[in-house]
């Protein structure tokens, strides 16, 4: 049975030239969003974990007023996150209980169809792992909101971004003097609209490797997650407007390469479907924490080439039992794998 997948975004979506207009940013604190480069530049904050300097970003707050003050996304369901890291305050910034280990080398060796990976013990390895005490979710005050504040780098620099041994694998540039970091964007869909987000943590080793994310096995504790749908056998082909899914990610999206400024524009993703977004009718039920379900086209649909791109969860539900089920004919259901994918912006039009 196919049990692994990844949840990043989509290649071959409509491109914007240069800077995305600020009115299309839901993360108002973002300094720059460049869809053509698959990049977002964010404010960088300094803290510590033991004797180690850490650098983190702030993406979401569970409190609406606090989110507006910080310029981050209001994520009300984040208040229900079960795995929250304790932090303390000091004159030098927040003191975290733990930090990720970015030293491991990320690895993905494609199988014959790209995905699943090669059937070998050394085929897959996440590029960053976290101790049990680490979570991207923190509560800076005992009675305050929960923040989504992933650590993206450790140490005092300079940082070797050709190895990512002290940074998240999505870091494209980091300037600790200017307090800025540039990260690789992901692309997906919400309510039929193309959207941009970042994949920062995953609860599964293969998902973490494919996502260029930090492995946090306890990420899904609590009930603060919402649904994300990943296609496992859509069409492939660079430039194919119907391409979607995990083989497309691997075969067309340069998964095995290390992310950098030189190749960020061509790094792809599978075009996942988000079931909520911070604009429109789903805003009050938004969370950056996603419980992922896999959807698979029936074999006859694949052979007929009618396994087309889907951009709205309602279409998945309409097709269940007719052309779409879970992998290997299993029922469509949550997989038990959770990812932290905070949204940044939308392309063209806001999800209604």
Short mmCIF file of C-alpha atoms in Angstrom, two decimals:
data_model
loop_
_atom_site.label_atom_id
_atom_site.label_comp_id
_atom_site.label_asym_id
_atom_site.label_seq_id
_atom_site.Cartn_x
_atom_site.Cartn_y
_atom_site.Cartn_z
CA UNK A 1 0.00 0.00 0.00
CA UNK A 2 1.19 3.48 -0.75
CA UNK A 3 1.52 5.21 2.65
CA UNK A 4 3.80 8.16 2.07
CA UNK A 5 3.29 11.49 0.36
CA UNK A 6 4.23 15.15 0.37
CA UNK A 7 2.29 18.35 0.63
CA UNK A 8 3.97 21.36 -0.82
CA UNK A 9 2.24 23.24 -3.61
CA UNK A 10 2.16 23.25 -7.34
CA UNK A 11 4.42 23.76 -10.31
CA UNK A 12 3.16 25.32 -13.53
CA UNK A 13 0.71 27.71 -11.89
CA UNK A 14 0.05 31.24 -13.20
CA UNK A 15 3.15 33.36 -12.71
CA UNK A 16 3.32 36.96 -11.59
CA UNK A 17 6.27 39.08 -12.62
CA UNK A 18 8.39 40.67 -9.92
CA UNK A 19 6.84 41.54 -6.57
CA UNK A 20 3.38 40.28 -5.77
CA UNK A 21 1.10 43.25 -4.96
CA UNK A 22 0.83 43.74 -1.22
CA UNK A 23 -2.95 43.56 -1.29
CA UNK A 24 -2.59 39.90 -2.23
CA UNK A 25 -0.53 39.09 0.88
CA UNK A 26 -2.36 37.54 3.81
CA UNK A 27 0.93 37.55 5.74
CA UNK A 28 1.27 41.33 5.94
CA UNK A 29 4.64 41.18 7.72
CA UNK A 30 6.23 39.61 4.61
CA UNK A 31 8.88 41.92 3.18
CA UNK A 32 8.78 40.53 -0.35
CA UNK A 33 6.90 37.83 -2.24
CA UNK A 34 8.22 36.92 -5.68
CA UNK A 35 6.14 34.14 -7.30
CA UNK A 36 8.37 33.87 -10.37
CA UNK A 37 11.29 33.10 -8.05
CA UNK A 38 9.23 30.90 -5.70
CA UNK A 39 10.53 33.04 -2.84
CA UNK A 40 9.31 35.01 0.17
CA UNK A 41 11.45 37.25 2.37
CA UNK A 42 10.40 37.52 6.01
CA UNK A 43 11.48 39.29 9.20
CA UNK A 44 13.94 37.20 11.21
CA UNK A 45 13.96 37.08 15.02
CA UNK A 46 16.80 36.10 17.35
CA UNK A 47 16.51 33.80 20.33
CA UNK A 48 18.37 31.02 22.06
CA UNK A 49 18.06 27.38 23.06
CA UNK A 50 20.56 26.43 25.75
CA UNK A 51 23.87 27.91 24.62
CA UNK A 52 22.79 27.96 21.00
CA UNK A 53 21.65 31.04 19.07
CA UNK A 54 18.47 30.38 17.12
CA UNK A 55 16.71 32.36 14.39
CA UNK A 56 12.98 32.09 13.92
CA UNK A 57 10.06 33.51 11.95
CA UNK A 58 6.51 34.30 13.10
CA UNK A 59 3.72 33.28 10.74
CA UNK A 60 0.45 32.96 12.67
CA UNK A 61 -1.27 33.85 15.95
CA UNK A 62 -4.30 32.22 17.51
CA UNK A 63 -5.60 35.64 18.62
CA UNK A 64 -7.04 38.04 16.04
CA UNK A 65 -5.93 41.28 17.73
CA UNK A 66 -2.44 39.90 18.31
CA UNK A 67 -2.24 38.77 14.67
CA UNK A 68 -3.20 42.23 13.45
CA UNK A 69 -0.60 43.86 15.71
CA UNK A 70 2.16 41.55 14.48
CA UNK A 71 1.08 41.60 10.84
CA UNK A 72 0.72 37.82 10.78
CA UNK A 73 -2.15 35.51 9.88
CA UNK A 74 -5.01 34.96 12.30
CA UNK A 75 -5.29 31.21 12.81
CA UNK A 76 -8.00 30.63 15.43
CA UNK A 77 -7.73 26.84 15.45
CA UNK A 78 -4.07 27.14 16.44
CA UNK A 79 -5.35 27.57 19.99
CA UNK A 80 -6.15 23.84 19.93
CA UNK A 81 -2.61 22.69 19.03
CA UNK A 82 -1.54 19.98 21.44
CA UNK A 83 2.24 20.08 21.04
CA UNK A 84 3.35 23.55 22.21
CA UNK A 85 6.95 24.39 23.09
CA UNK A 86 7.55 26.31 26.33
CA UNK A 87 9.57 29.51 25.97
CA UNK A 88 11.04 31.98 28.43
CA UNK A 89 11.90 35.65 28.09
CA UNK A 90 15.36 37.18 28.40
CA UNK A 91 17.04 40.46 27.50
CA UNK A 92 18.49 38.70 24.42
CA UNK A 93 15.10 37.42 23.19
CA UNK A 94 13.00 34.32 23.59
CA UNK A 95 14.60 31.25 25.14
CA UNK A 96 13.33 28.05 23.51
CA UNK A 97 13.28 24.67 25.22
CA UNK A 98 14.84 22.99 22.17
CA UNK A 99 15.93 23.60 18.59
CA UNK A 100 16.06 21.43 15.45
CA UNK A 101 19.20 19.69 14.30
CA UNK A 102 19.76 20.88 10.73
CA UNK A 103 23.00 18.92 10.25
CA UNK A 104 21.58 15.74 8.63
CA UNK A 105 21.77 15.66 4.86
CA UNK A 106 18.38 15.49 3.16
CA UNK A 107 18.08 12.61 0.71
CA UNK A 108 15.48 11.34 -1.75
CA UNK A 109 16.24 8.62 -4.31
CA UNK A 110 13.38 8.29 -6.83
CA UNK A 111 11.78 4.95 -7.59
CA UNK A 112 10.93 3.79 -11.12
CA UNK A 113 7.89 6.10 -11.29
CA UNK A 114 9.58 8.87 -9.33
CA UNK A 115 7.30 8.25 -6.36
CA UNK A 116 7.32 6.10 -4.24
CA UNK A 117 11.06 6.34 -3.60
CA UNK A 118 13.55 3.61 -4.39
CA UNK A 119 13.01 0.55 -2.23
CA UNK A 120 16.27 0.82 -0.32
CA UNK A 121 17.13 1.51 3.30
CA UNK A 122 19.11 4.62 2.41
CA UNK A 123 16.66 6.05 -0.16
CA UNK A 124 15.10 8.71 2.08
CA UNK A 125 16.32 10.90 4.92
CA UNK A 126 14.92 14.18 6.28
CA UNK A 127 17.32 17.11 6.27
CA UNK A 128 16.37 18.34 9.73
CA UNK A 129 15.09 16.56 12.82
CA UNK A 130 13.78 17.93 16.09
CA UNK A 131 14.00 16.61 19.65
CA UNK A 132 10.80 15.74 21.48
CA UNK A 133 10.70 19.11 23.27
CA UNK A 134 10.69 21.10 20.03
CA UNK A 135 7.56 22.49 18.39
CA UNK A 136 7.08 25.42 16.01
CA UNK A 137 4.11 26.39 18.17
CA UNK A 138 4.94 28.53 21.19
CA UNK A 139 3.05 30.48 23.88
CA UNK A 140 5.20 33.49 24.91
CA UNK A 141 2.85 34.40 27.79
CA UNK A 142 1.02 32.03 30.12
CA UNK A 143 -2.37 33.53 29.28
CA UNK A 144 -1.44 34.69 25.77
CA UNK A 145 -2.05 33.35 22.26
CA UNK A 146 -0.18 30.53 20.58
CA UNK A 147 2.21 31.63 17.83
CA UNK A 148 3.47 29.64 14.86
CA UNK A 149 7.18 30.45 15.13
CA UNK A 150 9.38 27.89 13.34
CA UNK A 151 13.12 28.01 13.94
CA UNK A 152 14.80 28.28 10.53
CA UNK A 153 18.50 28.51 11.47
CA UNK A 154 20.87 27.97 14.40
CA UNK A 155 24.25 29.51 15.24
CA UNK A 156 25.81 32.89 14.63
CA UNK A 157 26.75 32.50 10.97
CA UNK A 158 27.99 32.69 8.34
CA UNK A 159 25.73 29.97 6.94
CA UNK A 160 26.66 27.52 4.18
CA UNK A 161 23.49 27.38 2.09
CA UNK A 162 24.99 24.84 -0.27
CA UNK A 163 24.77 22.34 2.60
CA UNK A 164 21.96 23.70 4.84
CA UNK A 165 23.75 22.15 7.80
CA UNK A 166 22.58 24.92 10.13
CA UNK A 167 19.47 26.10 8.30
CA UNK A 168 16.17 24.67 7.18
CA UNK A 169 16.41 23.20 3.67
CA UNK A 170 13.99 25.87 2.38
CA UNK A 171 16.29 28.77 3.29
CA UNK A 172 17.48 30.53 0.12
CA UNK A 173 19.19 33.50 1.81
CA UNK A 174 19.69 34.72 5.36
CA UNK A 175 21.00 38.04 6.69
CA UNK A 176 21.22 38.14 10.48
CA UNK A 177 22.41 41.76 10.47
CA UNK A 178 19.33 42.93 8.56
CA UNK A 179 17.19 40.33 10.34
CA UNK A 180 15.81 38.91 7.11
CA UNK A 181 15.45 35.42 5.70
CA UNK A 182 14.31 34.29 2.24
CA UNK A 183 12.51 30.96 1.98
CA UNK A 184 11.32 28.71 -0.82
CA UNK A 185 7.58 29.05 -1.41
CA UNK A 186 5.11 26.24 -2.01
CA UNK A 187 2.05 26.45 -4.26
CA UNK A 188 -1.38 24.94 -3.97
CA UNK A 189 -5.09 25.65 -4.27
CA UNK A 190 -7.84 26.86 -1.95
CA UNK A 191 -11.47 27.13 -3.08
CA UNK A 192 -10.26 26.85 -6.68
CA UNK A 193 -7.74 29.70 -6.35
CA UNK A 194 -3.96 29.44 -6.61
CA UNK A 195 -2.24 30.21 -3.30
CA UNK A 196 1.28 30.41 -1.85
CA UNK A 197 2.53 29.00 1.44
CA UNK A 198 5.62 27.61 3.19
CA UNK A 199 6.17 24.05 4.34
CA UNK A 200 8.14 24.18 7.59
CA UNK A 201 7.50 20.97 9.55
CA UNK A 202 6.13 17.47 8.94
CA UNK A 203 5.35 14.55 11.25
CA UNK A 204 6.60 11.88 8.80
CA UNK A 205 10.23 11.30 7.67
CA UNK A 206 9.45 10.89 3.96
CA UNK A 207 7.11 13.87 3.95
CA UNK A 208 9.81 15.93 5.70
CA UNK A 209 12.40 14.91 3.10
CA UNK A 210 10.16 15.76 0.16
CA UNK A 211 8.93 18.97 1.80
CA UNK A 212 12.43 20.18 2.72
CA UNK A 213 10.89 20.52 6.19
CA UNK A 214 11.87 19.73 9.77
CA UNK A 215 10.78 16.34 11.11
CA UNK A 216 8.60 16.84 14.21
CA UNK A 217 6.89 13.50 14.99
CA UNK A 218 4.59 15.00 17.67
CA UNK A 219 3.37 17.78 15.38
CA UNK A 220 -0.17 16.46 15.05
CA UNK A 221 -1.05 16.26 18.74
CA UNK A 222 -4.22 18.10 19.71
CA UNK A 223 -7.13 18.96 17.44
CA UNK A 224 -5.95 22.17 15.83
CA UNK A 225 -5.57 20.72 12.32
CA UNK A 226 -7.72 20.97 9.21
CA UNK A 227 -7.80 19.07 5.93
CA UNK A 228 -5.35 19.07 3.05
CA UNK A 229 -5.73 16.78 0.04
CA UNK A 230 -2.76 15.38 -1.88
CA UNK A 231 -3.17 13.60 -5.24
CA UNK A 232 -0.98 10.54 -5.63
CA UNK A 233 -1.32 9.72 -9.33
CA UNK A 234 -2.20 12.76 -11.38
CA UNK A 235 -0.57 13.59 -14.68
CA UNK A 236 3.11 14.47 -15.07
CA UNK A 237 5.12 16.58 -17.45
CA UNK A 238 6.87 19.90 -16.99
CA UNK A 239 4.60 22.57 -18.41
CA UNK A 240 1.60 20.25 -18.57
CA UNK A 241 -1.35 22.35 -17.28
CA UNK A 242 -3.05 19.19 -15.97
CA UNK A 243 0.00 17.91 -14.04
CA UNK A 244 -0.58 17.29 -10.35
CA UNK A 245 0.52 14.84 -7.69
CA UNK A 246 3.53 13.15 -6.19
CA UNK A 247 5.09 11.64 -9.34
CA UNK A 248 4.78 15.11 -10.91
CA UNK A 249 6.59 16.59 -7.92
CA UNK A 250 9.45 14.12 -8.16
CA UNK A 251 9.79 13.78 -11.94
CA UNK A 252 9.25 17.44 -12.84
CA UNK A 253 10.13 19.33 -9.66
CA UNK A 254 13.83 18.56 -9.02
CA UNK A 255 13.14 17.10 -5.57
CA UNK A 256 16.60 15.59 -5.23
CA UNK A 257 18.36 18.95 -5.72
CA UNK A 258 19.40 21.24 -2.90
CA UNK A 259 17.32 24.43 -2.92
CA UNK A 260 19.12 27.69 -3.64
CA UNK A 261 18.74 31.02 -5.37
CA UNK A 262 20.05 29.44 -8.59
CA UNK A 263 17.26 26.87 -8.95
CA UNK A 264 14.35 28.04 -6.77
CA UNK A 265 12.29 29.17 -9.76
CA UNK A 266 12.09 25.65 -11.19
CA UNK A 267 11.60 23.65 -7.99
CA UNK A 268 8.13 22.14 -8.19
CA UNK A 269 5.45 20.70 -5.96
CA UNK A 270 2.35 18.50 -6.29
CA UNK A 271 -0.46 21.08 -6.23
CA UNK A 272 -2.22 20.18 -3.01
CA UNK A 273 -5.73 21.32 -2.16
CA UNK A 274 -6.26 23.31 1.05
CA UNK A 275 -9.68 23.14 2.64
CA UNK A 276 -9.47 26.57 4.33
CA UNK A 277 -7.78 29.94 3.83
CA UNK A 278 -7.60 33.17 5.88
CA UNK A 279 -9.88 35.03 3.46
CA UNK A 280 -13.56 34.54 2.79
CA UNK A 281 -15.95 32.00 4.25
CA UNK A 282 -13.32 29.69 5.77
CA UNK A 283 -11.28 32.34 7.64
CA UNK A 284 -12.72 31.61 11.08
CA UNK A 285 -11.77 27.94 10.70
CA UNK A 286 -8.22 28.43 9.43
CA UNK A 287 -5.13 26.72 10.84
CA UNK A 288 -1.58 26.34 9.45
CA UNK A 289 -1.64 22.77 10.77
CA UNK A 290 -2.89 20.33 8.14
CA UNK A 291 -4.10 16.75 8.41
CA UNK A 292 -3.43 15.22 5.03
CA UNK A 293 -5.63 12.82 3.10
CA UNK A 294 -4.43 11.14 -0.08
CA UNK A 295 -6.64 10.94 -3.14
CA UNK A 296 -5.98 8.52 -6.01
CA UNK A 297 -7.52 8.35 -9.47
CA UNK A 298 -8.98 5.02 -10.55
CA UNK A 299 -6.79 3.07 -12.97
CA UNK A 300 -9.20 3.50 -15.86
CA UNK A 301 -9.11 7.29 -15.41
CA UNK A 302 -5.32 7.25 -15.45
CA UNK A 303 -5.21 5.11 -18.60
CA UNK A 304 -7.74 7.40 -20.31
CA UNK A 305 -5.75 10.50 -19.39
CA UNK A 306 -8.74 11.95 -17.53
CA UNK A 307 -6.84 12.23 -14.25
CA UNK A 308 -6.88 16.00 -14.63
CA UNK A 309 -5.82 18.69 -12.20
CA UNK A 310 -8.31 19.43 -9.41
CA UNK A 311 -8.27 22.75 -7.57
CA UNK A 312 -11.28 22.56 -5.23
CA UNK A 313 -12.07 20.07 -2.48
CA UNK A 314 -15.72 19.94 -3.54
CA UNK A 315 -14.67 18.30 -6.81
CA UNK A 316 -12.76 15.63 -4.87
CA UNK A 317 -15.88 14.83 -2.86
CA UNK A 318 -18.03 14.73 -6.02
CA UNK A 319 -15.66 12.20 -7.56
CA UNK A 320 -15.38 9.87 -4.55
CA UNK A 321 -16.37 6.35 -5.50
CA UNK A 322 -16.71 7.36 -9.16
CA UNK A 323 -13.20 8.21 -10.25
CA UNK A 324 -11.34 8.92 -7.02
CA UNK A 325 -10.69 6.91 -3.85
CA UNK A 326 -7.81 6.52 -1.44
CA UNK A 327 -4.55 4.89 -2.61
CA UNK A 328 -4.83 1.27 -3.80
CA UNK A 329 -8.61 1.43 -3.68
CA UNK A 330 -8.74 2.11 0.04
CA UNK A 331 -11.37 4.52 1.40
CA UNK A 332 -10.52 8.21 1.17
CA UNK A 333 -9.56 9.18 4.74
CA UNK A 334 -7.02 11.12 6.80
CA UNK A 335 -3.59 9.50 6.68
CA UNK A 336 -2.39 10.33 10.18
CA UNK A 337 0.39 12.56 8.82
CA UNK A 338 0.40 16.24 9.73
CA UNK A 339 2.27 19.19 8.24
CA UNK A 340 2.79 22.82 9.26
CA UNK A 341 2.19 24.89 6.11
CA UNK A 342 1.43 28.54 6.95
CA UNK A 343 -0.05 30.50 4.06
CA UNK A 344 1.52 33.67 2.68
CA UNK A 345 -0.52 35.03 -0.24
CA UNK A 346 -2.86 34.29 -3.11
CA UNK A 347 -2.32 34.64 -6.84
CA UNK A 348 -4.83 36.50 -9.00
CA UNK A 349 -7.95 36.32 -6.79
CA UNK A 350 -8.59 35.71 -3.10
CA UNK A 351 -10.31 32.45 -2.16
CA UNK A 352 -13.98 33.36 -1.57
#
